[in-house]
mmCIF file of C-alpha atoms in Angstrom:
data_model
loop_
_atom_site.group_PDB
_atom_site.id
_atom_site.type_symbol
_atom_site.label_atom_id
_atom_site.label_comp_id
_atom_site.label_asym_id
_atom_site.label_seq_id
_atom_site.Cartn_x
_atom_site.Cartn_y
_atom_site.Cartn_z
ATOM 1 C CA UNK K 1 28.618 37.223 -42.429
ATOM 2 C CA UNK K 2 26.114 35.436 -40.189
ATOM 3 C CA UNK K 3 28.079 33.791 -37.406
ATOM 4 C CA UNK K 4 25.712 30.107 -36.056
ATOM 5 C CA UNK K 5 25.894 29.169 -32.526
ATOM 6 C CA UNK K 6 28.184 27.123 -31.875
ATOM 7 C CA UNK K 7 30.909 27.549 -31.419
ATOM 8 C CA UNK K 8 34.655 25.449 -31.757
ATOM 9 C CA UNK K 9 35.661 24.533 -27.919
ATOM 10 C CA UNK K 10 39.239 24.565 -28.388
ATOM 11 C CA UNK K 11 39.082 28.503 -29.757
ATOM 12 C CA UNK K 12 36.798 29.475 -26.802
ATOM 13 C CA UNK K 13 39.469 28.583 -24.931
ATOM 14 C CA UNK K 14 42.235 29.686 -26.452
ATOM 15 C CA UNK K 15 41.059 32.966 -25.797
ATOM 16 C CA UNK K 16 39.768 32.121 -22.746
ATOM 17 C CA UNK K 17 43.362 31.679 -21.996
ATOM 18 C CA UNK K 18 45.123 34.569 -23.313
ATOM 19 C CA UNK K 19 42.031 36.853 -22.215
ATOM 20 C CA UNK K 20 42.136 35.744 -18.995
ATOM 21 C CA UNK K 21 46.692 37.047 -17.620
ATOM 22 C CA UNK K 22 47.273 37.880 -15.732
ATOM 23 C CA UNK K 23 48.399 41.500 -16.809
ATOM 24 C CA UNK K 24 45.807 41.100 -20.186
ATOM 25 C CA UNK K 25 43.820 42.554 -19.259
ATOM 26 C CA UNK K 26 40.908 40.719 -20.835
ATOM 27 C CA UNK K 27 42.752 41.875 -24.048
ATOM 28 C CA UNK K 28 43.912 39.956 -27.486
ATOM 29 C CA UNK K 29 46.676 41.571 -28.630
ATOM 30 C CA UNK K 30 47.396 41.653 -32.592
ATOM 31 C CA UNK K 31 49.225 38.993 -33.409
ATOM 32 C CA UNK K 32 47.656 36.621 -31.507
ATOM 33 C CA UNK K 33 44.388 37.247 -32.948
ATOM 34 C CA UNK K 34 45.268 37.196 -36.219
ATOM 35 C CA UNK K 35 47.599 33.901 -35.449
ATOM 36 C CA UNK K 36 43.655 32.752 -34.617
ATOM 37 C CA UNK K 37 42.426 32.483 -38.022
ATOM 38 C CA UNK K 38 45.190 32.063 -39.070
ATOM 39 C CA UNK K 39 45.180 28.630 -37.487
ATOM 40 C CA UNK K 40 41.462 28.431 -37.135
ATOM 41 C CA UNK K 41 40.279 29.433 -40.714
ATOM 42 C CA UNK K 42 38.633 32.281 -39.683
ATOM 43 C CA UNK K 43 37.539 35.226 -42.302
ATOM 44 C CA UNK K 44 38.930 37.828 -40.580
ATOM 45 C CA UNK K 45 39.630 39.442 -37.531
ATOM 46 C CA UNK K 46 36.111 40.697 -37.102
ATOM 47 C CA UNK K 47 34.927 36.918 -37.221
ATOM 48 C CA UNK K 48 36.672 36.666 -34.317
ATOM 49 C CA UNK K 49 35.658 39.136 -32.475
ATOM 50 C CA UNK K 50 32.026 38.052 -32.642
ATOM 51 C CA UNK K 51 32.845 33.813 -32.006
ATOM 52 C CA UNK K 52 34.643 36.085 -28.798
ATOM 53 C CA UNK K 53 31.687 37.208 -27.563
ATOM 54 C CA UNK K 54 30.445 34.155 -25.161
ATOM 55 C CA UNK K 55 34.190 34.980 -24.067
ATOM 56 C CA UNK K 56 33.312 37.930 -23.400
ATOM 57 C CA UNK K 57 29.538 37.934 -21.794
ATOM 58 C CA UNK K 58 32.006 36.305 -18.476
ATOM 59 C CA UNK K 59 32.694 38.766 -17.740
ATOM 60 C CA UNK K 60 29.341 40.915 -17.544
ATOM 61 C CA UNK K 61 28.389 41.536 -13.840
ATOM 62 C CA UNK K 62 24.843 41.553 -14.285
ATOM 63 C CA UNK K 63 24.381 40.709 -10.058
ATOM 64 C CA UNK K 64 21.160 43.506 -10.213
ATOM 65 C CA UNK K 65 19.176 42.117 -13.667
ATOM 66 C CA UNK K 66 20.602 38.840 -14.538
ATOM 67 C CA UNK K 67 20.346 40.461 -17.890
ATOM 68 C CA UNK K 68 24.648 39.460 -19.613
ATOM 69 C CA UNK K 69 26.028 41.793 -22.323
ATOM 70 C CA UNK K 70 28.573 41.145 -24.127
ATOM 71 C CA UNK K 71 30.716 43.586 -26.274
ATOM 72 C CA UNK K 72 34.079 42.905 -28.257
ATOM 73 C CA UNK K 73 35.644 46.219 -29.788
ATOM 74 C CA UNK K 74 38.821 46.641 -32.053
ATOM 75 C CA UNK K 75 40.898 48.414 -31.822
ATOM 76 C CA UNK K 76 41.708 51.262 -34.452
ATOM 77 C CA UNK K 77 45.488 51.939 -33.576
ATOM 78 C CA UNK K 78 46.833 48.489 -32.586
ATOM 79 C CA UNK K 79 44.551 45.885 -33.952
ATOM 80 C CA UNK K 80 43.717 44.167 -30.225
ATOM 81 C CA UNK K 81 40.808 43.093 -28.777
ATOM 82 C CA UNK K 82 39.041 44.045 -25.590
ATOM 83 C CA UNK K 83 36.597 42.210 -24.180
ATOM 84 C CA UNK K 84 34.138 43.335 -22.476
ATOM 85 C CA UNK K 85 30.291 42.966 -20.521
ATOM 86 C CA UNK K 86 27.843 45.177 -18.273
ATOM 87 C CA UNK K 87 28.673 45.752 -14.959
ATOM 88 C CA UNK K 88 25.490 46.245 -12.586
ATOM 89 C CA UNK K 89 26.646 46.760 -8.886
ATOM 90 C CA UNK K 90 24.455 46.551 -5.837
ATOM 91 C CA UNK K 91 23.836 48.043 -3.386
ATOM 92 C CA UNK K 92 25.368 51.545 -4.967
ATOM 93 C CA UNK K 93 22.773 53.049 -7.784
ATOM 94 C CA UNK K 94 21.761 52.347 -11.217
ATOM 95 C CA UNK K 95 22.991 54.963 -12.349
ATOM 96 C CA UNK K 96 26.423 53.322 -10.987
ATOM 97 C CA UNK K 97 26.361 51.128 -14.714
ATOM 98 C CA UNK K 98 28.406 50.453 -17.241
ATOM 99 C CA UNK K 99 27.024 48.580 -19.812
ATOM 100 C CA UNK K 100 29.354 46.037 -21.580
ATOM 101 C CA UNK K 101 29.332 49.318 -25.027
ATOM 102 C CA UNK K 102 30.621 51.391 -22.352
ATOM 103 C CA UNK K 103 32.831 49.063 -20.681
ATOM 104 C CA UNK K 104 34.951 48.378 -24.112
ATOM 105 C CA UNK K 105 34.989 52.181 -24.669
ATOM 106 C CA UNK K 106 36.670 52.630 -21.750
ATOM 107 C CA UNK K 107 38.734 50.666 -21.997
ATOM 108 C CA UNK K 108 39.900 52.425 -25.099
ATOM 109 C CA UNK K 109 40.088 54.913 -23.739
ATOM 110 C CA UNK K 110 42.057 54.214 -21.099
ATOM 111 C CA UNK K 111 44.831 52.759 -22.582
ATOM 112 C CA UNK K 112 44.693 55.441 -25.516
ATOM 113 C CA UNK K 113 43.393 54.196 -28.443
ATOM 114 C CA UNK K 114 40.066 54.406 -30.635
ATOM 115 C CA UNK K 115 37.214 51.888 -31.866
ATOM 116 C CA UNK K 116 37.226 50.947 -35.583
ATOM 117 C CA UNK K 117 35.072 47.542 -34.339
ATOM 118 C CA UNK K 118 32.727 46.864 -32.129
ATOM 119 C CA UNK K 119 31.342 43.358 -32.743
ATOM 120 C CA UNK K 120 27.486 42.884 -30.961
ATOM 121 C CA UNK K 121 25.493 39.952 -29.873
ATOM 122 C CA UNK K 122 23.004 42.681 -31.582
ATOM 123 C CA UNK K 123 22.971 46.140 -33.374
ATOM 124 C CA UNK K 124 20.780 47.167 -31.559
ATOM 125 C CA UNK K 125 21.892 49.713 -28.783
ATOM 126 C CA UNK K 126 20.323 51.137 -26.760
ATOM 127 C CA UNK K 127 20.304 55.049 -26.251
ATOM 128 C CA UNK K 128 22.101 54.914 -23.935
ATOM 129 C CA UNK K 129 25.023 53.284 -24.581
ATOM 130 C CA UNK K 130 24.537 55.442 -29.049
ATOM 131 C CA UNK K 131 25.271 58.906 -26.245
ATOM 132 C CA UNK K 132 27.767 57.227 -25.144
ATOM 133 C CA UNK K 133 30.292 56.023 -28.294
ATOM 134 C CA UNK K 134 28.591 59.565 -29.574
ATOM 135 C CA UNK K 135 31.277 61.292 -27.546
ATOM 136 C CA UNK K 136 34.475 60.148 -29.097
ATOM 137 C CA UNK K 137 36.065 62.629 -32.001
ATOM 138 C CA UNK K 138 36.841 59.485 -33.716
ATOM 139 C CA UNK K 139 33.084 57.959 -33.113
ATOM 140 C CA UNK K 140 32.049 58.710 -37.287
ATOM 141 C CA UNK K 141 34.896 55.724 -37.963
ATOM 142 C CA UNK K 142 33.502 52.371 -35.553
ATOM 143 C CA UNK K 143 31.649 49.459 -36.932
ATOM 144 C CA UNK K 144 29.311 47.679 -35.444
ATOM 145 C CA UNK K 145 28.707 44.448 -36.646
ATOM 146 C CA UNK K 146 27.116 42.011 -35.011
ATOM 147 C CA UNK K 147 25.109 37.627 -35.267
ATOM 148 C CA UNK K 148 22.865 38.444 -37.834
ATOM 149 C CA UNK K 149 24.984 39.622 -40.364
ATOM 150 C CA UNK K 150 25.024 43.508 -39.921
ATOM 151 C CA UNK K 151 27.204 46.064 -40.441
ATOM 152 C CA UNK K 152 26.269 49.039 -39.079
ATOM 153 C CA UNK K 153 27.889 52.662 -38.432
ATOM 154 C CA UNK K 154 27.029 55.092 -35.775
ATOM 155 C CA UNK K 155 25.385 57.317 -37.745
ATOM 156 C CA UNK K 156 22.580 54.546 -38.674
ATOM 157 C CA UNK K 157 22.057 53.434 -35.422
ATOM 158 C CA UNK K 158 22.333 57.409 -34.296
ATOM 159 C CA UNK K 159 21.345 59.632 -37.614
ATOM 160 C CA UNK K 160 19.673 62.665 -35.314
ATOM 161 C CA UNK K 161 23.294 63.323 -32.549
ATOM 162 C CA UNK K 162 23.620 65.138 -29.688
ATOM 163 C CA UNK K 163 27.147 65.621 -30.276
ATOM 164 C CA UNK K 164 29.313 67.751 -28.159
ATOM 165 C CA UNK K 165 30.106 70.640 -31.609
ATOM 166 C CA UNK K 166 26.057 71.182 -29.718
ATOM 167 C CA UNK K 167 28.191 72.437 -27.519
ATOM 168 C CA UNK K 168 31.349 74.895 -29.387
ATOM 169 C CA UNK K 169 33.473 71.303 -27.976
ATOM 170 C CA UNK K 170 35.560 68.690 -29.873
ATOM 171 C CA UNK K 171 34.750 65.081 -29.112
ATOM 172 C CA UNK K 172 37.040 63.588 -26.746
ATOM 173 C CA UNK K 173 40.312 61.878 -28.528
ATOM 174 C CA UNK K 174 42.125 59.481 -27.174
ATOM 175 C CA UNK K 175 45.497 60.047 -25.470
ATOM 176 C CA UNK K 176 44.751 64.087 -25.202
ATOM 177 C CA UNK K 177 45.866 65.603 -22.233
ATOM 178 C CA UNK K 178 43.839 68.370 -21.160
ATOM 179 C CA UNK K 179 44.426 69.699 -18.221
ATOM 180 C CA UNK K 180 48.295 69.675 -17.957
ATOM 181 C CA UNK K 181 48.850 72.202 -15.063
ATOM 182 C CA UNK K 182 46.921 70.689 -12.030
ATOM 183 C CA UNK K 183 48.331 71.496 -9.312
ATOM 184 C CA UNK K 184 47.525 69.922 -5.452
ATOM 185 C CA UNK K 185 45.954 72.024 -2.488
ATOM 186 C CA UNK K 186 48.356 71.250 1.017
ATOM 187 C CA UNK K 187 48.241 68.735 1.208
ATOM 188 C CA UNK K 188 49.327 66.415 -0.937
ATOM 189 C CA UNK K 189 49.035 62.874 -1.794
ATOM 190 C CA UNK K 190 52.177 60.277 -1.726
ATOM 191 C CA UNK K 191 54.167 61.084 -4.151
ATOM 192 C CA UNK K 192 53.708 58.257 -6.634
ATOM 193 C CA UNK K 193 49.291 58.474 -5.705
ATOM 194 C CA UNK K 194 49.660 62.371 -6.858
ATOM 195 C CA UNK K 195 51.861 61.431 -9.592
ATOM 196 C CA UNK K 196 48.970 59.051 -10.858
ATOM 197 C CA UNK K 197 46.379 60.693 -10.334
ATOM 198 C CA UNK K 198 47.927 64.288 -12.158
ATOM 199 C CA UNK K 199 48.399 61.165 -14.783
ATOM 200 C CA UNK K 200 45.072 60.812 -15.487
ATOM 201 C CA UNK K 201 43.960 63.559 -14.435
ATOM 202 C CA UNK K 202 45.344 65.527 -16.960
ATOM 203 C CA UNK K 203 43.999 63.515 -19.655
ATOM 204 C CA UNK K 204 40.469 62.778 -18.656
ATOM 205 C CA UNK K 205 37.524 64.784 -20.250
ATOM 206 C CA UNK K 206 35.710 67.077 -18.373
ATOM 207 C CA UNK K 207 35.461 70.615 -20.737
ATOM 208 C CA UNK K 208 31.555 70.432 -19.484
ATOM 209 C CA UNK K 209 31.394 71.154 -16.032
ATOM 210 C CA UNK K 210 35.832 72.101 -15.955
ATOM 211 C CA UNK K 211 36.260 69.976 -13.082
ATOM 212 C CA UNK K 212 38.471 67.467 -13.743
ATOM 213 C CA UNK K 213 38.782 64.237 -12.009
ATOM 214 C CA UNK K 214 40.389 60.872 -10.908
ATOM 215 C CA UNK K 215 40.558 57.725 -9.257
ATOM 216 C CA UNK K 216 44.238 55.330 -7.759
ATOM 217 C CA UNK K 217 43.001 51.847 -6.864
ATOM 218 C CA UNK K 218 45.434 49.944 -5.323
ATOM 219 C CA UNK K 219 43.916 45.631 -4.913
ATOM 220 C CA UNK K 220 45.066 43.052 -3.671
ATOM 221 C CA UNK K 221 47.118 41.712 -5.514
ATOM 222 C CA UNK K 222 49.373 45.372 -5.753
ATOM 223 C CA UNK K 223 47.459 45.924 -8.803
ATOM 224 C CA UNK K 224 47.275 50.148 -9.401
ATOM 225 C CA UNK K 225 44.739 50.925 -11.746
ATOM 226 C CA UNK K 226 44.259 54.941 -12.499
ATOM 227 C CA UNK K 227 41.608 56.887 -14.906
ATOM 228 C CA UNK K 228 40.318 60.258 -15.344
ATOM 229 C CA UNK K 229 36.018 60.640 -15.342
ATOM 230 C CA UNK K 230 34.488 60.957 -18.662
ATOM 231 C CA UNK K 231 31.486 64.039 -19.103
ATOM 232 C CA UNK K 232 29.227 63.362 -21.615
ATOM 233 C CA UNK K 233 26.785 67.079 -24.201
ATOM 234 C CA UNK K 234 24.114 65.224 -22.522
ATOM 235 C CA UNK K 235 25.475 65.159 -19.343
ATOM 236 C CA UNK K 236 23.942 61.948 -18.496
ATOM 237 C CA UNK K 237 24.917 59.802 -18.969
ATOM 238 C CA UNK K 238 28.465 60.530 -17.960
ATOM 239 C CA UNK K 239 31.415 58.223 -15.600
ATOM 240 C CA UNK K 240 33.072 58.957 -13.638
ATOM 241 C CA UNK K 241 36.425 58.127 -11.979
ATOM 242 C CA UNK K 242 35.995 55.477 -9.971
ATOM 243 C CA UNK K 243 33.922 54.070 -12.313
ATOM 244 C CA UNK K 244 36.397 54.302 -15.574
ATOM 245 C CA UNK K 245 39.027 52.511 -12.709
ATOM 246 C CA UNK K 246 36.147 49.873 -11.785
ATOM 247 C CA UNK K 247 36.074 49.051 -15.827
ATOM 248 C CA UNK K 248 39.917 48.143 -15.340
ATOM 249 C CA UNK K 249 39.401 46.089 -12.349
ATOM 250 C CA UNK K 250 37.161 44.126 -13.877
ATOM 251 C CA UNK K 251 38.343 43.788 -17.011
ATOM 252 C CA UNK K 252 41.982 42.131 -14.768
ATOM 253 C CA UNK K 253 39.404 39.780 -13.794
ATOM 254 C CA UNK K 254 39.947 41.212 -9.906
ATOM 255 C CA UNK K 255 36.894 41.352 -7.974
ATOM 256 C CA UNK K 256 35.930 45.356 -6.017
ATOM 257 C CA UNK K 257 35.880 43.946 -3.041
ATOM 258 C CA UNK K 258 39.903 43.253 -2.783
ATOM 259 C CA UNK K 259 40.316 47.113 -3.418
ATOM 260 C CA UNK K 260 42.669 48.328 -0.957
ATOM 261 C CA UNK K 261 43.113 51.613 -1.414
ATOM 262 C CA UNK K 262 41.743 54.134 -3.360
ATOM 263 C CA UNK K 263 42.367 58.100 -3.810
ATOM 264 C CA UNK K 264 39.854 61.257 -5.097
ATOM 265 C CA UNK K 265 41.761 64.033 -7.240
ATOM 266 C CA UNK K 266 39.092 66.324 -7.455
ATOM 267 C CA UNK K 267 38.937 70.752 -8.541
ATOM 268 C CA UNK K 268 39.450 72.576 -5.590
ATOM 269 C CA UNK K 269 35.795 74.048 -5.246
ATOM 270 C CA UNK K 270 34.564 73.646 -8.966
ATOM 271 C CA UNK K 271 30.506 73.234 -9.579
ATOM 272 C CA UNK K 272 30.253 69.944 -9.712
ATOM 273 C CA UNK K 273 31.441 67.616 -6.482
ATOM 274 C CA UNK K 274 33.052 63.497 -7.346
ATOM 275 C CA UNK K 275 33.464 62.559 -3.273
ATOM 276 C CA UNK K 276 30.215 61.808 -1.986
ATOM 277 C CA UNK K 277 29.531 59.704 -5.950
ATOM 278 C CA UNK K 278 32.979 58.205 -4.757
ATOM 279 C CA UNK K 279 32.563 57.638 -1.396
ATOM 280 C CA UNK K 280 29.671 55.622 -1.200
ATOM 281 C CA UNK K 281 29.893 53.740 -4.542
ATOM 282 C CA UNK K 282 33.730 52.221 -2.884
ATOM 283 C CA UNK K 283 31.537 51.807 0.681
ATOM 284 C CA UNK K 284 29.445 49.783 -1.832
ATOM 285 C CA UNK K 285 31.673 47.793 -3.152
ATOM 286 C CA UNK K 286 34.873 47.497 -0.678
ATOM 287 C CA UNK K 287 33.685 48.789 2.183
ATOM 288 C CA UNK K 288 37.545 47.501 3.760
ATOM 289 C CA UNK K 289 38.733 49.930 1.123
ATOM 290 C CA UNK K 290 40.284 53.077 3.124
ATOM 291 C CA UNK K 291 39.738 56.174 0.617
ATOM 292 C CA UNK K 292 41.764 59.545 1.000
ATOM 293 C CA UNK K 293 40.697 62.117 -1.633
ATOM 294 C CA UNK K 294 42.781 65.270 -3.051
ATOM 295 C CA UNK K 295 41.755 68.520 -4.635
ATOM 296 C CA UNK K 296 43.481 70.132 -7.240
ATOM 297 C CA UNK K 297 43.668 73.492 -8.174
ATOM 298 C CA UNK K 298 43.604 73.913 -12.373
ATOM 299 C CA UNK K 299 47.364 75.418 -12.503
#
């Protein structure tokens, strides 16, 4: 299916209206997607995902490159559409960049779900993104489609992948509790922050360092985002817990500068320490935010 350059403005306006709802998180629920498909006479939800790419592209924050990339994922478990774009975070390092494919993959993971389909302007994701997508245990079932009519598996793009099994590790699995016995080293954070950190940390994907970390962010409008780190078998690209939380901030159509408080939960004496990067990136994006670090042991 080749999607033309002209898309009915009314459809784009409806997609934006749904995705921009404060509680929507740049998501189009499956029932709303089905209604749009029927009303506009589309062939499938996949066609809707491709048509939604201009709206997803508006989420992108390419503050350094000016190169805007869009991606729309379809969740395997729900059929919901997740919209995302690439994020660049000046004046921090280039290594904090999140690509559009990574944005959508992180969003699905944060929701405890997996991607069945990833819609892109062109299905030739960079090597960084191919490695990112390969970390998931469900990567073999992912299909990438684009505006030029291509429908490819990840294996088509990355036929000789470096996967977690190479290091004897099971791929990242949505919703899996890998660290159920985290316990804070005194003094612990406030109870509500502690609970959110422990929940997010328990689901962190940190099999290579053995040092799970999580971040809780509170924004000016009262929203709280709690997410864990996602390591890669290649080590780089790995995503810090602050990066995965920033994806949720942007998906909620908020600005990083709106962050009021940030808490990092990190391993006490682990082989990697996310605290310096956490403080540096937070200071660059939200210099007025309060930063707190709580240490935990694995139990």
